[in-house]
Amino acid sequence: MKTIRWEKGLIITVDQTKLPNKLVYLKLRNPKQVAEAIKNMKIRGAPLLGAAAALALAQTAYFSKSKTKKKLLKELRKTGEMIRRTRPTAVNLFNAIDTILKKAEEYEDKPENFKDFVVRCCLEIVESDAKINHALSLKGVELIEEGDHILTHCNAGELATVEYGTALGVIRMAYRQGKKIEVFATETRPLLQGARLTAFELKREGIPFVLITDSMVGYVMQKKMVDKVIVGADRILASGHVINKIGTYSIAVLAKNHGLPFYVAAPTSTFDVEKSVEEVVIEERDPKEITEFLGKRIAPKNVKVFNPAFDVTPPDFVTGIITEKGIIRPETEEIRKILM
Ligand code: MRU
């Protein structure tokens, strides 16, 4: 299943807020609609945010009436700024915009071909995603043994990417290779990406799985029901710190306490070698995500709420990072080498 695609200026993508009950495709006609869809979690997941950002820039170029490179560049930067303001944590979104703007700025060929060139650069990012996830999964599948019980958190599947998935990509490949596995999927409070999206994907693929609440992770590990953990990432720093869905750090600490390997699967577009832990903005979302459930208030009125969407797992809790270029230790030298 392709989560997002380009059709002559239109962006067709799954509305992830409607899953698992309805598989609805949205038609996004302009970058403003893309920005809204990201803010409202209709489009989510780090690699997919990168793809959506790229397609918003593609739309800008595709529909532009600008006659000069300078004018189109101005429009592209404006769209870039709007998309950058949607969600602050997943670096793929920023990396996609930076990559496209850099290529556009460096363009020196015929002016009449500039628009097409920009659209092509944007589409390349989207098209490469599926290949990268496939390559990453091929590397990661080596870590999966017959009979493994694998715990995953949030949704790092095809719905979080253009196709195939990262952490769920590895799991998908192991299953398709015929390995007997079982997945433990955490529901992932408060927006339930695990219960709604990961469970939807696993069921569709026929992969055996058990859905648990986030607070059951310690119990299932203590009961020796889990062999390893694989999660995705929204940003991985040069220091090896992994930023991912809130709850990931707790799982990593529990995994270490129980002597279980904790793997992170992410494409190289999820690395950020510029920022330090202190500089990364952890998104804080609407308190209603916690005080309400399916639109119904579940907490008393006027309670103080803290709702960070992501947390930071230090490198000493991470056994390995699975990328499309190989599996590395969360160490600065290895990270810099793989990005060269
Ligand atoms: O808030 P979300 O749903 O965008 O968060 C998604 C995650 O945290 C995923 O684990 C991460 O983006 C990796 S997706 C391959």
XYZ file of C-alpha atoms and ligand atoms in Angstrom:
355
model
C 0.000 0.000 0.000
C 1.275 3.470 -0.886
C 0.431 5.954 1.888
C 1.038 9.028 -0.246
C 1.252 9.661 -3.975
C 1.445 12.441 -6.534
C -1.070 12.761 -9.360
C -0.463 15.735 -11.647
C -0.312 18.308 -8.865
C -2.681 16.516 -6.502
C -1.421 14.799 -3.350
C -3.394 11.665 -2.517
C -2.836 10.368 0.977
C -4.476 8.207 3.647
C -6.361 10.147 6.343
C -4.768 8.494 9.359
C -7.281 9.960 11.807
C -10.019 7.792 10.235
C -8.181 4.486 10.690
C -8.787 1.695 11.542
C -12.523 2.065 10.892
C -12.313 3.702 7.482
C -9.590 3.735 4.848
C -10.195 7.207 3.430
C -7.922 8.964 0.932
C -7.556 12.749 1.050
C -6.946 14.877 -2.018
C -4.708 17.779 -1.042
C -4.767 20.554 -3.629
C -2.256 23.027 -2.221
C 0.545 23.342 0.383
C -1.810 25.030 2.863
C -3.964 21.882 2.908
C -0.809 19.800 3.379
C 0.213 21.943 6.382
C -3.269 21.537 7.926
C -3.231 17.754 7.358
C 0.134 17.521 9.145
C -1.021 19.654 12.088
C -4.185 17.558 12.453
C -2.260 14.234 12.359
C -3.933 13.123 9.129
C -0.368 12.770 7.878
C 2.153 11.639 10.523
C 5.300 9.566 11.023
C 8.772 10.978 10.370
C 9.545 9.683 6.826
C 5.992 10.450 5.669
C 6.325 14.011 6.985
C 9.473 14.332 4.853
C 7.573 13.058 1.803
C 4.615 15.370 2.446
C 6.941 18.375 2.816
C 8.595 17.459 -0.496
C 5.221 17.174 -2.241
C 4.077 20.544 -0.866
C 7.150 22.073 -2.517
C 6.405 20.103 -5.692
C 2.897 21.639 -5.755
C 4.359 25.105 -5.335
C 6.604 24.623 -8.369
C 3.970 22.761 -10.417
C 1.302 25.480 -10.104
C 3.667 28.465 -10.048
C 3.233 31.236 -12.596
C 6.665 32.680 -11.806
C 8.788 33.246 -14.861
C 12.178 33.509 -13.145
C 14.240 31.257 -10.875
C 14.420 34.069 -8.318
C 10.636 34.395 -8.087
C 9.999 30.659 -7.848
C 12.711 30.306 -5.207
C 10.900 32.957 -3.159
C 7.654 30.961 -3.426
C 9.405 27.716 -2.497
C 10.994 29.310 0.580
C 7.589 30.629 1.647
C 6.026 27.165 1.384
C 9.056 25.739 3.210
C 8.521 28.184 6.094
C 4.838 27.269 6.357
C 5.569 23.530 6.434
C 8.425 23.979 8.945
C 5.940 25.548 11.375
C 3.626 22.490 11.405
C 5.461 20.067 13.699
C 8.911 20.653 15.215
C 10.413 17.274 16.137
C 10.681 14.885 13.161
C 13.799 16.029 11.315
C 12.843 14.332 8.015
C 10.460 17.230 7.346
C 13.258 19.798 7.725
C 15.824 17.655 5.898
C 13.512 17.260 2.891
C 12.895 21.026 2.635
C 16.603 21.865 3.055
C 17.675 19.285 0.443
C 15.178 20.534 -2.168
C 15.901 24.235 -1.578
C 19.654 23.613 -1.837
C 19.277 21.773 -5.158
C 16.961 24.510 -6.456
C 19.371 27.274 -5.412
C 22.277 25.504 -7.140
C 20.378 24.994 -10.424
C 22.188 26.636 -13.336
C 20.641 25.006 -16.408
C 18.044 26.493 -18.779
C 15.531 28.773 -16.952
C 12.573 27.210 -18.828
C 13.401 23.816 -17.295
C 13.671 25.058 -13.708
C 10.116 24.224 -12.630
C 10.335 20.666 -13.943
C 13.696 20.258 -12.253
C 12.262 21.275 -8.863
C 9.259 18.950 -9.224
C 11.613 16.088 -10.129
C 13.828 16.757 -7.070
C 10.736 16.632 -4.842
C 9.389 13.436 -6.373
C 12.812 11.771 -6.038
C 12.579 12.109 -2.249
C 9.177 10.420 -2.270
C 10.193 7.653 -4.668
C 13.428 6.844 -2.838
C 11.565 6.283 0.447
C 10.188 2.859 -0.525
C 13.610 1.678 -1.769
C 15.324 2.920 1.390
C 12.833 1.179 3.675
C 13.254 -2.021 1.732
C 17.053 -1.822 1.987
C 16.850 -1.015 5.711
C 14.514 -3.958 6.303
C 16.889 -6.304 4.460
C 19.679 -5.305 6.858
C 17.453 -5.480 9.934
C 15.871 -8.833 9.130
C 19.170 -10.526 10.034
C 18.495 -9.591 13.652
C 15.196 -11.459 13.744
C 15.320 -15.083 14.779
C 12.812 -17.852 14.304
C 10.260 -17.734 17.115
C 11.057 -14.152 18.161
C 8.573 -12.076 20.120
C 9.214 -8.484 19.084
C 7.874 -5.436 20.876
C 7.266 -2.240 18.916
C 5.912 1.151 19.949
C 3.811 3.732 18.081
C 3.585 3.187 14.323
C 6.735 2.896 12.244
C 5.029 1.049 9.421
C 3.911 1.832 5.890
C 1.540 4.450 7.303
C 4.511 6.348 8.759
C 6.358 6.196 5.445
C 5.564 6.255 1.732
C 5.658 2.448 1.634
C 6.793 -0.633 3.597
C 7.825 0.998 6.903
C 10.982 1.064 9.021
C 10.631 -0.864 12.307
C 7.528 -2.585 10.927
C 9.366 -2.980 7.612
C 11.929 -5.201 9.353
C 9.109 -7.168 10.988
C 7.206 -7.387 7.681
C 10.257 -8.751 5.892
C 10.922 -11.356 8.590
C 7.309 -12.507 8.283
C 7.438 -12.582 4.470
C 10.624 -14.657 4.677
C 8.607 -17.231 6.579
C 10.062 -16.607 10.041
C 7.632 -17.510 12.820
C 7.296 -14.346 14.842
C 4.869 -12.610 17.138
C 4.639 -8.864 17.684
C 3.718 -7.009 20.852
C 2.243 -3.664 19.799
C 1.780 -0.986 22.445
C -1.399 1.065 22.109
C 0.654 4.313 22.335
C -1.158 6.890 24.434
C -2.545 9.423 23.926
C -3.256 9.248 20.171
C -3.180 5.451 19.918
C -0.991 5.086 16.843
C -0.251 1.527 18.012
C -3.840 0.418 18.580
C -5.234 2.209 15.531
C -2.447 2.059 12.948
C 0.087 -0.647 13.842
C -2.678 -3.116 14.701
C -4.396 -2.225 11.394
C -1.209 -2.884 9.414
C -0.270 -6.093 11.221
C -3.770 -7.476 10.813
C -3.818 -6.607 7.109
C -0.509 -8.379 6.570
C -1.540 -11.385 8.684
C 1.363 -11.034 11.123
C 0.487 -12.554 14.524
C 0.378 -9.850 17.193
C -0.806 -8.972 20.658
C -2.024 -5.492 21.506
C -1.079 -4.221 24.975
C -1.350 -0.914 26.805
C 1.861 1.096 27.277
C 1.893 0.362 30.993
C 2.047 -3.414 30.412
C 5.530 -3.368 28.871
C 7.327 -4.053 32.181
C 4.991 -6.921 32.979
C 5.374 -8.726 29.639
C 9.163 -8.344 29.820
C 9.257 -9.680 33.372
C 7.160 -12.648 32.225
C 9.772 -13.298 29.485
C 7.164 -12.819 26.787
C 9.393 -10.471 24.729
C 12.774 -11.221 23.072
C 13.663 -7.850 21.546
C 12.400 -4.363 20.832
C 12.385 -2.512 17.497
C 11.098 1.047 17.235
C 11.352 3.864 14.709
C 12.762 7.363 15.269
C 11.864 10.973 14.599
C 15.399 12.270 14.995
C 18.742 10.660 15.809
C 21.542 12.953 16.955
C 25.293 12.660 16.358
C 25.599 11.763 20.039
C 23.409 8.691 19.404
C 20.419 10.075 21.304
C 17.175 8.804 19.781
C 14.066 10.979 19.774
C 10.893 8.993 19.221
C 7.264 8.755 20.356
C 6.652 9.435 24.044
C 7.083 6.202 25.974
C 10.071 4.981 23.947
C 12.569 5.900 26.691
C 10.583 3.970 29.321
C 10.588 0.904 27.054
C 14.355 1.241 26.486
C 15.033 1.416 30.238
C 12.855 -1.649 30.819
C 14.572 -3.527 27.968
C 17.998 -2.819 29.478
C 16.806 -3.902 32.908
C 15.633 -7.209 31.438
C 18.726 -7.718 29.273
C 16.757 -7.371 26.015
C 18.197 -5.848 22.828
C 16.662 -2.493 21.896
C 16.950 -1.611 18.192
C 16.016 1.578 16.358
C 15.186 1.352 12.649
C 15.479 4.612 10.721
C 16.624 5.878 7.330
C 19.654 8.189 7.185
C 17.220 11.082 6.512
C 16.253 10.807 10.208
C 19.741 11.792 11.401
C 20.500 15.298 12.622
C 24.203 15.822 13.216
C 23.837 19.578 13.786
C 21.713 19.842 16.906
C 22.435 18.900 20.523
C 19.828 17.257 22.779
C 19.131 20.625 24.425
C 18.437 22.273 21.060
C 15.842 19.793 19.840
C 12.271 20.999 20.243
C 10.029 18.312 21.723
C 6.520 18.993 20.480
C 3.908 19.608 23.160
C 0.396 18.936 21.980
C -3.111 19.986 22.984
C -4.019 19.010 26.593
C -7.357 17.774 25.232
C -5.535 14.712 23.862
C -5.200 13.668 27.514
C -8.263 15.164 29.199
C -10.628 13.853 26.524
C -11.173 10.472 24.907
C -13.032 10.229 21.587
C -14.317 13.760 22.182
C -15.589 12.963 25.703
C -14.032 14.577 28.783
C -12.408 11.970 31.051
C -10.534 14.254 33.487
C -12.017 16.934 35.760
C -12.222 20.449 34.311
C -9.255 22.821 34.684
C -6.564 20.248 35.458
C -2.931 20.979 34.652
C -1.718 18.753 31.820
C 1.728 17.984 30.375
C 1.569 16.422 26.915
C 4.990 15.992 25.248
C 4.652 13.955 22.046
C 8.222 12.586 22.054
C 11.028 11.633 24.427
C 14.788 11.155 24.259
C 16.508 7.782 24.671
C 20.225 8.106 25.478
C 22.662 5.980 23.412
C 23.581 3.621 26.270
C 20.070 2.138 26.044
C 20.304 1.509 22.289
C 21.789 -1.801 21.092
C 21.928 -0.795 17.428
C 20.516 1.508 14.771
C 19.270 -0.191 11.603
C 19.710 2.059 8.547
C 19.553 1.433 4.795
C 23.364 1.509 4.800
C 23.857 -1.007 7.576
C 23.438 -1.571 11.300
C 25.518 0.722 13.475
C 26.206 1.331 17.148
C 24.783 4.627 18.457
C 28.263 6.194 18.467
C 29.260 9.533 16.931
C 32.043 8.099 14.793
C 29.835 5.379 13.296
C 26.988 7.825 12.716
C 29.205 10.359 10.937
C 30.784 7.585 8.815
C 27.427 6.258 7.638
C 26.269 9.743 6.629
C 29.316 10.441 4.453
O 3.354 11.726 16.409
P 3.649 10.768 15.293
O 2.582 9.759 15.081
O 4.044 11.484 14.025
O 4.934 9.994 15.811
C 5.480 8.979 15.037
C 6.582 8.269 15.696
O 7.010 8.602 16.780
C 7.249 7.169 14.921
O 7.728 6.179 15.782
C 8.424 7.747 14.134
O 7.999 8.832 13.371
C 9.073 6.752 13.273
S 8.109 6.383 11.861
C 8.955 5.391 10.812
